[in-house]
Amino acid sequence: MKFFVDTADTAEIEELAATGLLDGVTTNPTLIHKSGKDFLAVTQEICALVDGPVSAEVVALDHAGMLREAEVLRRIADNVCIKVPLTVDGLKTCKALTGEGTMVNVTLCFSANQALLAAKAGATFVSPFVGRHDDNGFDGMALIRDIRLIYDNYAFDTQILAASIRHPVHVLEAAKIGADVATMPAKVVKALFHHVLTDQGIEGFLADWARTGQAIG
Ligand code: E4P
């Protein structure tokens, strides 16, 4: 499973990239606003920090406008992945861009039928929003499960990018189902490393090691 971080905060991205375990980045207009930085400039900075795909979202709602914005965004770097909403115009744009070899992430997916359309449009990634689905009384993981089943039935190449991840259990469940990617806030990535028994184990081993009076090397 690939791990993407869902942020436009370059300090967070740099810290996680240093672990060698970060496979990409997703941003959206809300995260760009939160960064307080210029969209194109911060996207360029992010693209230089990671080798993997960096999703940058168009804001036009019509096909021609999306294509125009995508043209500007894909000039930033080779690892830019154009993010389009799951609408008729978004999918038309997806089809056109992936046909030319540009990576596309189809975002704001809330049903398995929408995900089926995204795959038919040749999407590189589809982003079902697990957390927002749960927040509204639906079962986000059931959505991931349905999409996995459909994509496997037809051997679609589109990668399932579990998005709107709120906590480590979402990551665990998505991994068990076989989502290809999980994008999550930096605090969720960091939480994956921790376990109270790991901390206690280190404490105990170090205490006993000190009692041996030895040193390594
Ligand atoms: C995905 O690409 C989105 O940026 C993101 O996961 C949305 O998450 P949210 O529901 O926490 O805003």
Coordinates of C-alpha atoms and ligand atoms in Angstrom, one line a residue:
M1 CA 0.0 0.0 0.0
K2 CA 1.3 3.4 -0.9
F3 CA 1.2 6.2 1.7
F4 CA 0.4 9.8 0.5
V5 CA 0.2 12.7 2.9
D6 CA -2.8 15.0 2.6
T7 CA -1.3 18.5 3.2
A8 CA 0.3 21.5 1.5
D9 CA 2.5 22.2 4.5
T10 CA 6.1 21.7 3.2
A11 CA 7.6 21.3 6.6
E12 CA 5.3 18.3 7.3
I13 CA 6.1 16.9 3.9
E14 CA 9.8 17.3 4.3
E15 CA 9.7 15.5 7.7
L16 CA 7.8 12.6 6.4
A17 CA 9.8 12.3 3.1
A18 CA 12.9 11.9 5.3
T19 CA 11.5 8.6 6.6
G20 CA 11.7 7.2 3.0
L21 CA 8.2 5.9 3.5
L22 CA 6.3 8.6 1.7
D23 CA 5.0 7.8 -1.8
G24 CA 3.2 11.0 -2.7
V25 CA 1.2 14.0 -1.7
T26 CA -2.4 15.2 -2.2
T27 CA -3.5 18.8 -1.9
N28 CA -6.9 20.5 -2.4
P29 CA -8.0 24.1 -2.4
T30 CA -8.7 24.0 1.3
L31 CA -5.2 22.8 2.1
I32 CA -3.7 25.4 -0.2
H33 CA -5.6 28.1 1.7
K34 CA -4.4 26.7 5.0
S35 CA -0.8 26.8 3.8
G36 CA -1.1 30.6 3.2
K37 CA 1.1 30.2 0.1
D38 CA 0.8 30.8 -3.6
F39 CA -0.7 27.7 -5.3
L40 CA 1.7 27.3 -8.1
A41 CA 4.8 28.2 -6.0
V42 CA 3.9 25.8 -3.2
T43 CA 3.0 23.0 -5.7
Q44 CA 6.5 23.4 -7.2
E45 CA 8.1 23.3 -3.8
I46 CA 6.2 20.1 -2.9
C47 CA 7.0 18.4 -6.3
A48 CA 10.7 18.9 -5.5
L49 CA 10.4 17.3 -2.1
V50 CA 8.9 14.0 -3.3
D51 CA 9.5 11.7 -6.3
G52 CA 5.9 10.4 -6.3
P53 CA 2.7 11.9 -7.6
V54 CA 1.6 15.3 -6.2
S55 CA -2.1 16.0 -6.7
A56 CA -3.0 19.6 -7.6
E57 CA -6.7 20.3 -8.1
V58 CA -8.3 22.4 -10.8
V59 CA -11.0 24.8 -9.8
A60 CA -12.8 25.4 -13.1
L61 CA -16.1 23.5 -13.4
D62 CA -16.2 23.3 -17.2
H63 CA -14.2 21.0 -19.4
A64 CA -12.4 23.8 -21.4
G65 CA -11.5 25.6 -18.2
M66 CA -10.2 22.4 -16.5
L67 CA -8.0 21.7 -19.5
R68 CA -6.6 25.2 -19.4
E69 CA -5.8 25.0 -15.7
A70 CA -4.4 21.5 -16.1
E71 CA -2.0 22.8 -18.8
V72 CA -0.7 25.4 -16.3
L73 CA -0.4 22.8 -13.5
R74 CA 1.3 20.1 -15.4
R75 CA 4.0 22.5 -16.6
I76 CA 5.1 22.8 -12.9
A77 CA 6.8 19.3 -12.8
D78 CA 6.7 15.8 -14.2
N79 CA 5.2 14.4 -11.0
V80 CA 2.1 16.6 -10.9
C81 CA -1.1 14.6 -10.9
I82 CA -4.1 16.7 -12.1
K83 CA -7.0 16.4 -9.6
V84 CA -10.5 16.8 -11.1
P85 CA -13.9 16.5 -9.5
L86 CA -16.2 13.6 -10.2
T87 CA -18.5 15.4 -12.6
V88 CA -19.3 14.9 -16.2
D89 CA -16.8 17.7 -17.2
G90 CA -14.3 16.3 -14.7
L91 CA -14.4 12.8 -16.3
K92 CA -14.3 14.3 -19.8
T93 CA -11.1 16.1 -18.7
C94 CA -9.8 12.9 -17.1
K95 CA -10.2 11.0 -20.3
A96 CA -8.5 13.7 -22.4
L97 CA -5.6 14.1 -20.0
T98 CA -4.9 10.4 -19.3
G99 CA -5.1 9.8 -23.1
E100 CA -2.1 12.2 -23.4
G101 CA -0.2 10.4 -20.6
T102 CA -0.9 12.9 -17.8
M103 CA -1.7 11.4 -14.4
V104 CA -5.2 12.2 -13.1
N105 CA -6.8 11.8 -9.7
V106 CA -10.6 11.9 -9.8
T107 CA -11.7 13.3 -6.4
L108 CA -14.8 13.7 -4.4
C109 CA -16.0 10.1 -5.1
F110 CA -18.9 9.0 -2.9
S111 CA -20.4 6.0 -4.8
A112 CA -19.1 2.8 -6.4
N113 CA -20.9 3.8 -9.6
Q114 CA -18.9 7.0 -9.7
A115 CA -15.7 5.0 -9.2
L116 CA -16.7 2.8 -12.1
L117 CA -17.1 5.8 -14.3
A118 CA -13.7 7.2 -13.2
A119 CA -12.1 3.9 -14.2
K120 CA -13.8 3.9 -17.5
A121 CA -12.5 7.5 -18.0
G122 CA -9.0 6.1 -17.5
A123 CA -8.3 7.7 -14.1
T124 CA -4.9 7.0 -12.6
F125 CA -6.4 7.3 -9.1
V126 CA -9.9 7.6 -7.8
S127 CA -10.4 9.2 -4.4
P128 CA -13.3 7.9 -2.3
F129 CA -13.7 10.1 0.7
V130 CA -14.0 7.7 3.6
G131 CA -14.2 10.1 6.5
R132 CA -16.8 12.4 4.9
H133 CA -18.8 9.4 4.0
D134 CA -18.8 8.2 7.6
D135 CA -19.5 11.7 8.9
N136 CA -22.8 11.7 6.9
G137 CA -24.0 8.3 8.2
F138 CA -22.7 6.1 5.4
D139 CA -20.1 3.4 5.6
G140 CA -16.8 4.6 4.1
M141 CA -15.1 1.2 4.2
A142 CA -18.1 -0.5 2.5
L143 CA -17.5 2.0 -0.4
I144 CA -13.8 1.0 -0.6
R145 CA -14.8 -2.7 -0.5
D146 CA -17.4 -2.3 -3.4
I147 CA -14.9 -0.3 -5.5
R148 CA -12.2 -3.0 -5.0
L149 CA -14.6 -5.7 -6.0
I150 CA -15.7 -3.9 -9.2
Y151 CA -12.2 -2.9 -10.2
D152 CA -11.0 -6.5 -9.7
N153 CA -14.0 -7.9 -11.7
Y154 CA -13.0 -5.9 -14.7
A155 CA -9.2 -5.7 -14.1
F156 CA -9.3 -1.9 -14.1
D157 CA -5.8 -0.3 -13.6
T158 CA -7.2 2.8 -11.7
Q159 CA -5.7 2.9 -8.3
I160 CA -8.1 3.2 -5.3
L161 CA -6.8 6.1 -3.2
A162 CA -8.6 6.0 0.1
A163 CA -9.0 9.7 1.1
S164 CA -10.4 11.7 3.9
I165 CA -8.8 9.3 6.3
R166 CA -9.3 10.4 9.9
H167 CA -7.4 7.8 12.1
P168 CA -5.1 4.7 12.0
V169 CA -8.1 2.3 12.0
H170 CA -9.2 3.7 8.6
V171 CA -5.7 2.9 7.3
L172 CA -5.8 -0.6 8.7
E173 CA -9.3 -1.3 7.2
A174 CA -8.4 0.2 3.8
A175 CA -5.2 -2.0 3.7
K176 CA -7.1 -5.1 4.6
I177 CA -9.6 -4.5 1.8
G178 CA -6.7 -3.8 -0.6
A179 CA -6.9 -0.1 -1.3
D180 CA -3.9 0.8 -3.4
V181 CA -3.1 4.1 -1.6
A182 CA -4.1 5.9 1.5
T183 CA -3.8 9.6 1.8
M184 CA -3.9 11.0 5.3
P185 CA -3.0 14.0 7.4
A186 CA 0.6 14.0 8.7
K187 CA -0.6 13.3 12.3
V188 CA -2.2 10.0 11.1
V189 CA 1.0 8.9 9.3
K190 CA 2.9 9.6 12.5
A191 CA 0.4 7.8 14.7
L192 CA 1.0 4.6 12.6
F193 CA 4.5 4.4 14.0
H194 CA 3.5 4.4 17.6
H195 CA 2.5 1.7 20.1
V196 CA 2.6 2.0 23.8
L197 CA 4.2 -1.5 24.1
T198 CA 7.0 -0.5 21.8
D199 CA 7.7 2.5 24.0
Q200 CA 7.6 0.4 27.2
G201 CA 9.7 -2.3 25.6
I202 CA 12.5 0.2 24.7
E203 CA 12.4 1.6 28.2
G204 CA 12.8 -1.8 29.8
F205 CA 15.5 -2.9 27.4
L206 CA 17.5 0.3 27.9
A207 CA 17.2 0.0 31.7
D208 CA 18.6 -3.5 31.6
W209 CA 21.3 -2.6 29.1
A210 CA 22.5 0.2 31.5
R211 CA 22.8 -2.5 34.2
T212 CA 25.2 -4.5 32.1
G213 CA 27.6 -1.5 32.1
Q214 CA 28.4 -2.3 28.4
A215 CA 28.7 -0.1 25.3
I216 CA 28.4 -1.1 21.6
G217 CA 31.5 -0.2 19.7
Ligands
E4P1 C1 -8.1 14.0 -0.8 O1 -7.4 14.1 -1.7 C2 -8.6 15.1 0.0 O2 -7.7 16.2 -0.1 C3 -8.8 14.8 1.4 O3 -8.5 13.5 1.8 C4 -10.0 15.4 2.0 O4 -10.1 15.1 3.4 P1 -11.0 15.8 4.5 O5 -12.4 15.2 4.4 O6 -10.3 15.5 5.8 O7 -11.0 17.2 4.1

